[in-house]
């Protein structure tokens, strides 16, 4: 279904402005509640994810299984008003070079993800904040427009993307266990409806999201009721 924030998501911890192309370390809020070293990935860092969709009984849909890859192509750059930005290319085993996305590693430990509306009517571009350092709830109005519906009446639609910090966990991924900061994501419409909700985990030690699960309000066209990304391997530069 690929509606999630991960690529744009999700799916995402470092401080200060450093030389582009180098892996940067600093200190900030960590999973133990004390300060810890956190990482902004350098150019060439690679993260490989196993993607699955599950039906209403929790069975994996084999035809939808794939492997997704994020590759950092710029690090520590300036973009759209931010100055500690990682630019990465994402894709999957079917379409290796799907597009690019941007994350900014904020001074307080938060991660900002740039949403590009690409000029689509009613949609807003801008930075959404994942509150991993501030450990709060943040929101961003990603859609706000009026349009005529089937019965001829004017309808005002609004979607607010909401991120909520949910705690510290140790997560088994990529053949090891990683200390992670957990958060949720929900794209909520003005009447309270949402197509799906997400839970995700971010590992400060590698500077990237390591897992995401999405639960759909209704099964999609493939009969899927949920989907999941799991980090299977990574290489830091």
XYZ file of C-alpha atoms in Angstrom, residues 12-18 26-29 38-40 79-86 102-114 126-134 138 202:
46
model
C 13.684 10.171 11.076
C 19.266 12.264 15.454
C 22.275 14.345 15.512
C 23.391 17.804 16.410
C 25.176 20.704 14.776
C 26.371 21.282 11.231
C 29.241 19.079 10.085
C 27.299 14.036 19.015
C 25.343 13.666 22.222
C 21.679 13.924 22.922
C 18.677 12.208 24.510
C 24.007 9.595 18.134
C 24.790 9.402 14.446
C 24.005 11.289 11.271
C 17.837 22.442 2.128
C 14.595 24.428 2.454
C 15.756 26.450 5.466
C 17.425 23.558 7.327
C 21.203 23.153 7.638
C 21.865 19.611 8.934
C 20.119 17.677 6.202
C 20.586 14.140 4.901
C 15.241 14.665 2.968
C 15.688 14.436 6.743
C 17.027 17.169 9.035
C 18.742 16.212 12.301
C 17.608 18.920 14.737
C 19.756 20.286 17.581
C 17.312 19.015 20.233
C 17.287 15.432 18.912
C 14.107 15.719 16.857
C 14.054 14.591 13.235
C 12.338 16.665 10.557
C 11.080 15.002 7.366
C 10.458 17.159 4.280
C 7.053 21.647 4.461
C 8.954 20.021 7.316
C 7.124 17.600 9.597
C 8.736 17.043 13.006
C 9.203 13.626 14.571
C 9.562 14.476 18.312
C 12.257 11.986 19.338
C 14.271 14.534 21.314
C 11.473 16.752 22.595
C 3.676 17.369 16.861
C 14.329 4.926 15.380
